[in-house]
PDB file of C-alpha atoms in Angstrom:
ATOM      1  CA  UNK A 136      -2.984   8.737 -16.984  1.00 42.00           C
ATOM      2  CA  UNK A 137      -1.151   5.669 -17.204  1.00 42.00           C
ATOM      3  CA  UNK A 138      -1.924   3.319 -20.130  1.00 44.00           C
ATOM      4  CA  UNK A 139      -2.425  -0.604 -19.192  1.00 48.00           C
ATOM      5  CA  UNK A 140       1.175  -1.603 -20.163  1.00 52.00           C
ATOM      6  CA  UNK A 141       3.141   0.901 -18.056  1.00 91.00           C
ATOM      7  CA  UNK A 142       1.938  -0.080 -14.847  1.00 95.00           C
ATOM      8  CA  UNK A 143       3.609  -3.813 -15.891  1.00 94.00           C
ATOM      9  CA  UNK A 144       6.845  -2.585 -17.472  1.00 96.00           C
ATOM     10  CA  UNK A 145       7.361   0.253 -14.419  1.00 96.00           C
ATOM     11  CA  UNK A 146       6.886  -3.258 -12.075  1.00 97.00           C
ATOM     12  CA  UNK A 147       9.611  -5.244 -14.417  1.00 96.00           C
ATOM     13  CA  UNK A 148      11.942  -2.695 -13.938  1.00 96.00           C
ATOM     14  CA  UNK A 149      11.470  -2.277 -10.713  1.00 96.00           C
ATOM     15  CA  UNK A 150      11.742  -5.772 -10.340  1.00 96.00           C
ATOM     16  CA  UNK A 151       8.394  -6.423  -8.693  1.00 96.00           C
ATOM     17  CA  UNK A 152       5.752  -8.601  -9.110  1.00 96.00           C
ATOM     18  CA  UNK A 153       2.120  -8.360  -8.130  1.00 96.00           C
ATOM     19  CA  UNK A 154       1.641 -11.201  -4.809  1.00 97.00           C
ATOM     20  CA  UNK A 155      -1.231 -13.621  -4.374  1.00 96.00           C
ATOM     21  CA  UNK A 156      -3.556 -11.424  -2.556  1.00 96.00           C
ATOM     22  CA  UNK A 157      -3.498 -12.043   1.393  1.00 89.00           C
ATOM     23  CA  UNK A 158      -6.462 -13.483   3.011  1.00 88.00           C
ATOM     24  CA  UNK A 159      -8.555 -11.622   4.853  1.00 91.00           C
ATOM     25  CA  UNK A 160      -7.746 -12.327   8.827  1.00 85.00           C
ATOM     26  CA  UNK A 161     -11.360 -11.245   9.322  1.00 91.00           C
ATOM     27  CA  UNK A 162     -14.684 -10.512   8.512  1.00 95.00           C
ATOM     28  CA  UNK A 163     -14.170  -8.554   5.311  1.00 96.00           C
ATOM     29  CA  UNK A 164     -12.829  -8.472   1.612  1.00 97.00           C
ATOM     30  CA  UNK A 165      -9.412  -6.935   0.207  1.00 97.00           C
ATOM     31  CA  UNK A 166     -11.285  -4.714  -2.025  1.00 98.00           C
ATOM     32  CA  UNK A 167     -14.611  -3.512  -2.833  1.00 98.00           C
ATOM     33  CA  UNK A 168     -15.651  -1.226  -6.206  1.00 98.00           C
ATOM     34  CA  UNK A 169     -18.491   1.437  -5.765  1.00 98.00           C
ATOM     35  CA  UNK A 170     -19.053   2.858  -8.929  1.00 98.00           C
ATOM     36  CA  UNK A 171     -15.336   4.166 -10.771  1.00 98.00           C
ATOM     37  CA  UNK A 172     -13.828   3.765  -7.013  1.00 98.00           C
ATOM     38  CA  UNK A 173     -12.101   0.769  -5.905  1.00 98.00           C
ATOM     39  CA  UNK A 174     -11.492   0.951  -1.996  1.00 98.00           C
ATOM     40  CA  UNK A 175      -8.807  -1.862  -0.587  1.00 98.00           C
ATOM     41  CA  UNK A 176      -8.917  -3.118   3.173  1.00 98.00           C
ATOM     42  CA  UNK A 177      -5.671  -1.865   5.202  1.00 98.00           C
ATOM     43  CA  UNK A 178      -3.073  -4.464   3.760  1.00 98.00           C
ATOM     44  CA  UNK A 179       0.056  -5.717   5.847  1.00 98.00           C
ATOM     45  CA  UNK A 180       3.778  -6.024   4.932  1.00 98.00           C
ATOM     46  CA  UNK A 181       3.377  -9.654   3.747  1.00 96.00           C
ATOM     47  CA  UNK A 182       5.938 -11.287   1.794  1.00 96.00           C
ATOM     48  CA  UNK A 183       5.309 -15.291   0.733  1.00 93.00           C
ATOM     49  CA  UNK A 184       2.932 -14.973   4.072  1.00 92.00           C
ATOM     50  CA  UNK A 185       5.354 -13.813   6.709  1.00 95.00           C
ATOM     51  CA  UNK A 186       5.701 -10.052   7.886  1.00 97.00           C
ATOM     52  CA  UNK A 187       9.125  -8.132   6.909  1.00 97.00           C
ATOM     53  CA  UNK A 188       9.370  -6.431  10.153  1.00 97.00           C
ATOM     54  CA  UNK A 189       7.528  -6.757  13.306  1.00 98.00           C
ATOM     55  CA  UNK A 190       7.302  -3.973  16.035  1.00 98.00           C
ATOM     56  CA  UNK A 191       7.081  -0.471  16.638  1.00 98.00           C
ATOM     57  CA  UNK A 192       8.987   2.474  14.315  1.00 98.00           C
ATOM     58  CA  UNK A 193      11.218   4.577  16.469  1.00 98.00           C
ATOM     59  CA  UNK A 194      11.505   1.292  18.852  1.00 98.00           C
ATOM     60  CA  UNK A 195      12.411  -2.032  16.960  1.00 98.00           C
ATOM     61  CA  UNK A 196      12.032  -0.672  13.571  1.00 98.00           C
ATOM     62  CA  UNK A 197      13.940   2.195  12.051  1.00 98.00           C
ATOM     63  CA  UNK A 198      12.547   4.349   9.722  1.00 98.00           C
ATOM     64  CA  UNK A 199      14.113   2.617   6.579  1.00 98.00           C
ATOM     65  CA  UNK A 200      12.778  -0.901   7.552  1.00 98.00           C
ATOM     66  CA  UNK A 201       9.512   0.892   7.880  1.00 98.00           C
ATOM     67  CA  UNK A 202       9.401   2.610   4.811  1.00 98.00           C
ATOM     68  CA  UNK A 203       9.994  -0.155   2.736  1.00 98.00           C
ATOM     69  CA  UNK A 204       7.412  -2.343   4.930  1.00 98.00           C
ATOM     70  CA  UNK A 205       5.152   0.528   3.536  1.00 98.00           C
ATOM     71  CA  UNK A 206       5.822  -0.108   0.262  1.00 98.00           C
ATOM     72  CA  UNK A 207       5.191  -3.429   0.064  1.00 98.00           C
ATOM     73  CA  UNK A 208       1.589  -2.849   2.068  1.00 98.00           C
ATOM     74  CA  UNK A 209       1.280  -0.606  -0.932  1.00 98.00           C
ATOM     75  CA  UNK A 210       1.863  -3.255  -3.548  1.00 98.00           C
ATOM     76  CA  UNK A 211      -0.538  -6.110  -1.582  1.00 98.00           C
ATOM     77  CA  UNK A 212      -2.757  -3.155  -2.052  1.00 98.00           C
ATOM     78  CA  UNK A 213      -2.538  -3.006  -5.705  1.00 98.00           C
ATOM     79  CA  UNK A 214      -2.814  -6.866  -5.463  1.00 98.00           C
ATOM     80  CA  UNK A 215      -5.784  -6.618  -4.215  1.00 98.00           C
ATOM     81  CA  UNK A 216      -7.191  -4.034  -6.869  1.00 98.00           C
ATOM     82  CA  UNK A 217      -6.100  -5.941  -9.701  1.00 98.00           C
ATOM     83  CA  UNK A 218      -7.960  -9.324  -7.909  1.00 98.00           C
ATOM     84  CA  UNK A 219     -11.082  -6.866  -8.289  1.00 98.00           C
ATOM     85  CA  UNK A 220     -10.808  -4.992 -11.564  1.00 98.00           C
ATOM     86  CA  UNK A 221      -7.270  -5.472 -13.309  1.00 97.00           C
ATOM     87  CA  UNK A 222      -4.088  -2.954 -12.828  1.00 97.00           C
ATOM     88  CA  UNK A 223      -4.984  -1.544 -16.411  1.00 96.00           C
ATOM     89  CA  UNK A 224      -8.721  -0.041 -15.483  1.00 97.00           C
ATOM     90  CA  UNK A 225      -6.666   2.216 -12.558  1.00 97.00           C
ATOM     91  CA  UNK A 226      -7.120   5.804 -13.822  1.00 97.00           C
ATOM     92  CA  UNK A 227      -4.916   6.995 -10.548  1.00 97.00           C
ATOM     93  CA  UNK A 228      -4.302   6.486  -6.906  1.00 98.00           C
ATOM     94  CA  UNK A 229      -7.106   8.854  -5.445  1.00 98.00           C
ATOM     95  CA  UNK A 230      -5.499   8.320  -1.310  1.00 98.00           C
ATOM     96  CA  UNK A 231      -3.620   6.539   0.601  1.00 98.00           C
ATOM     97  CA  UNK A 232      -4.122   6.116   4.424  1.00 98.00           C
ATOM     98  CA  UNK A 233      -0.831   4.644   6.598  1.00 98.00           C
ATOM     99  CA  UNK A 234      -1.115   3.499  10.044  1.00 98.00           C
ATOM    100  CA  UNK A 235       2.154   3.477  11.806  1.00 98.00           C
ATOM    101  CA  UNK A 236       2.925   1.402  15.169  1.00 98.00           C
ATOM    102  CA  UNK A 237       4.739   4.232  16.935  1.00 98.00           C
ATOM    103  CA  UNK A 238       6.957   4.012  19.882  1.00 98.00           C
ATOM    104  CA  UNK A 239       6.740   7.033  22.285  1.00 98.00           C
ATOM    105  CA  UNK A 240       8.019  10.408  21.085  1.00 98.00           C
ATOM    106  CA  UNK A 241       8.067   9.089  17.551  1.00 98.00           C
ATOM    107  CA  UNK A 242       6.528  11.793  14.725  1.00 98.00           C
ATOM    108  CA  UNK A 243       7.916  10.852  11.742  1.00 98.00           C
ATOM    109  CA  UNK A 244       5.105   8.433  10.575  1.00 98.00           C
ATOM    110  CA  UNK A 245       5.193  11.032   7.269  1.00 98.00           C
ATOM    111  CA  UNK A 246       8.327   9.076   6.354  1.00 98.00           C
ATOM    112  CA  UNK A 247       7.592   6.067   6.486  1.00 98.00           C
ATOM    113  CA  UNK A 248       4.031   6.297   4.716  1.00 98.00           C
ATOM    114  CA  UNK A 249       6.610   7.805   1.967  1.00 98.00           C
ATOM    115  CA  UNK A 250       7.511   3.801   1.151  1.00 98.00           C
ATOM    116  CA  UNK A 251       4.088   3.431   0.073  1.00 98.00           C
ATOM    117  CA  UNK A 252       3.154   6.640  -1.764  1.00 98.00           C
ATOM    118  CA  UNK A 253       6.461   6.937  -3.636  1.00 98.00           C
ATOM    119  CA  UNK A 254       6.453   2.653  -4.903  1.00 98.00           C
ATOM    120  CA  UNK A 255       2.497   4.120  -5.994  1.00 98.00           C
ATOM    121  CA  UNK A 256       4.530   7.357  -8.395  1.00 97.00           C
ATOM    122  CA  UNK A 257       7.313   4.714  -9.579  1.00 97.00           C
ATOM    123  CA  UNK A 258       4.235   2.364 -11.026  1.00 97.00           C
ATOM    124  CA  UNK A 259       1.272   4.633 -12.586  1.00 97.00           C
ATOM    125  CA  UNK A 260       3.547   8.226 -12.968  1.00 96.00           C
ATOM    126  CA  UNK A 261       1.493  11.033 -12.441  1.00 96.00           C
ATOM    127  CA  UNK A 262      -1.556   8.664 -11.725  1.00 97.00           C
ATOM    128  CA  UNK A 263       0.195   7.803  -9.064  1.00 97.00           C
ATOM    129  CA  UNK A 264      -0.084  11.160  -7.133  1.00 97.00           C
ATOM    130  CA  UNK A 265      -2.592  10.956  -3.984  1.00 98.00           C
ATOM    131  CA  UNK A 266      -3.518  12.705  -1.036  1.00 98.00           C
ATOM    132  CA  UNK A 267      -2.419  10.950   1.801  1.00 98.00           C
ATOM    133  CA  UNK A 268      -3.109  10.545   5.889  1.00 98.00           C
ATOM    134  CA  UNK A 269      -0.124   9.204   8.031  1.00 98.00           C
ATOM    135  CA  UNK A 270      -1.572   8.178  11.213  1.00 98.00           C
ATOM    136  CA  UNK A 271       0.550   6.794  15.004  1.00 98.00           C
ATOM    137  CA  UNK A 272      -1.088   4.426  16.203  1.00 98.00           C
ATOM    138  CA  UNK A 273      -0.041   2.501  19.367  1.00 98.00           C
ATOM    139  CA  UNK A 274      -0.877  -1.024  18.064  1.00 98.00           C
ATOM    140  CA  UNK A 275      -1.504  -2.915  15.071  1.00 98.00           C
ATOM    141  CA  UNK A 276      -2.170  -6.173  13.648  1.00 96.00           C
ATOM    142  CA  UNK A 277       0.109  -9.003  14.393  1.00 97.00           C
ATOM    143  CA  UNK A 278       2.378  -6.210  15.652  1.00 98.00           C
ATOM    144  CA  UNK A 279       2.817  -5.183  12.222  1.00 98.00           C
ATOM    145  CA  UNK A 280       4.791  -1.997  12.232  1.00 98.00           C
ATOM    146  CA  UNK A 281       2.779  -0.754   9.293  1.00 98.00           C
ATOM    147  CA  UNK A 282      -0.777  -1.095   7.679  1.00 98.00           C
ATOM    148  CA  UNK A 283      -1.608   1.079   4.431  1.00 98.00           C
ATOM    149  CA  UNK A 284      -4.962   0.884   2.743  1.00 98.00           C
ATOM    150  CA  UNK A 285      -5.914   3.284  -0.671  1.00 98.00           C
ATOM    151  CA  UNK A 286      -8.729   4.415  -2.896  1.00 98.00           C
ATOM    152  CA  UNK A 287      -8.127   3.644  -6.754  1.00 98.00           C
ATOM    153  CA  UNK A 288     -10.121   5.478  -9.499  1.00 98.00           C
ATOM    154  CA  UNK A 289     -10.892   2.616 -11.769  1.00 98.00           C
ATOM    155  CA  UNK A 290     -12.412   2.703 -15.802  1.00 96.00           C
TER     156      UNK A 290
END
């Protein structure tokens, strides 16, 4: 378990910082909390409210590009948690779930889901361990190559 200072110092020396949480582009929230779980809505590459990448992995995207894509749906995730309940009531990542916009023929959506579930192990440690679906999909959002949404166990 992570205490509520590591999750901080592990983004300083990353040299991250938590974003303004994105605004829902629907009829939703970014997070909800049902009893110790805190469930986020699938969150989108977004950096200062433009996409990093646009298109499909295996196509326009390589694998890299993808990855870190993932990783930064994976932090607008954890911006959205801490919106809800604070960073420092996370007890662990319980799962993450990674769409990937996949050209024809590509199978590697494992690696690129990697960008968000390894950023996750970097910030909370061993908290940071989940189980994990990596789904193709042929579309998403704003032809975002990547959308990643988790489940937080939260104090």
């Amino acid at each position: 378990m992570t205490s509520g200072t590591d999750w901080q110092a592990n983004l300083d020396r990353l040299g991250l910082a938590l974003p303004a949480v994105a605004a829902p582009a629907g009829a939703y929230i970014p997070a909800v909390r049902t009893g110790a779980l805190v469930y986020t809505a699938g969150q989108l590459p977004f950096v200062d409210g433009s996409l990093s990448a646009t298109g499909k992995v295996g196509a326009e995207v390589d694998v890299e590009t993808a990855a870190r894509a993932a990783g930064l749906c994976a932090l607008n995730a954890l911006a959205a948690v801490h919106d809800l309940v604070g960073l420092e009531a996370v007890v662990r990542i319980v799962k993450v779930v990674g769409f990937v916009a996949s050209a024809p023929g590509f199978t590697d959506q494992p690696l690129v889901v990697n960008g968000a579930s390894e950023l996750l192990g970097q910030i909370f440690g061993a908290a940071g361990v989940h189980a994990r679906s990596a789904v193709g999909v042929a579309e998403l959002p704003k032809n975002t190559p990547v959308e990643v949404e988790l489940i937080a166990e939260v104090r």
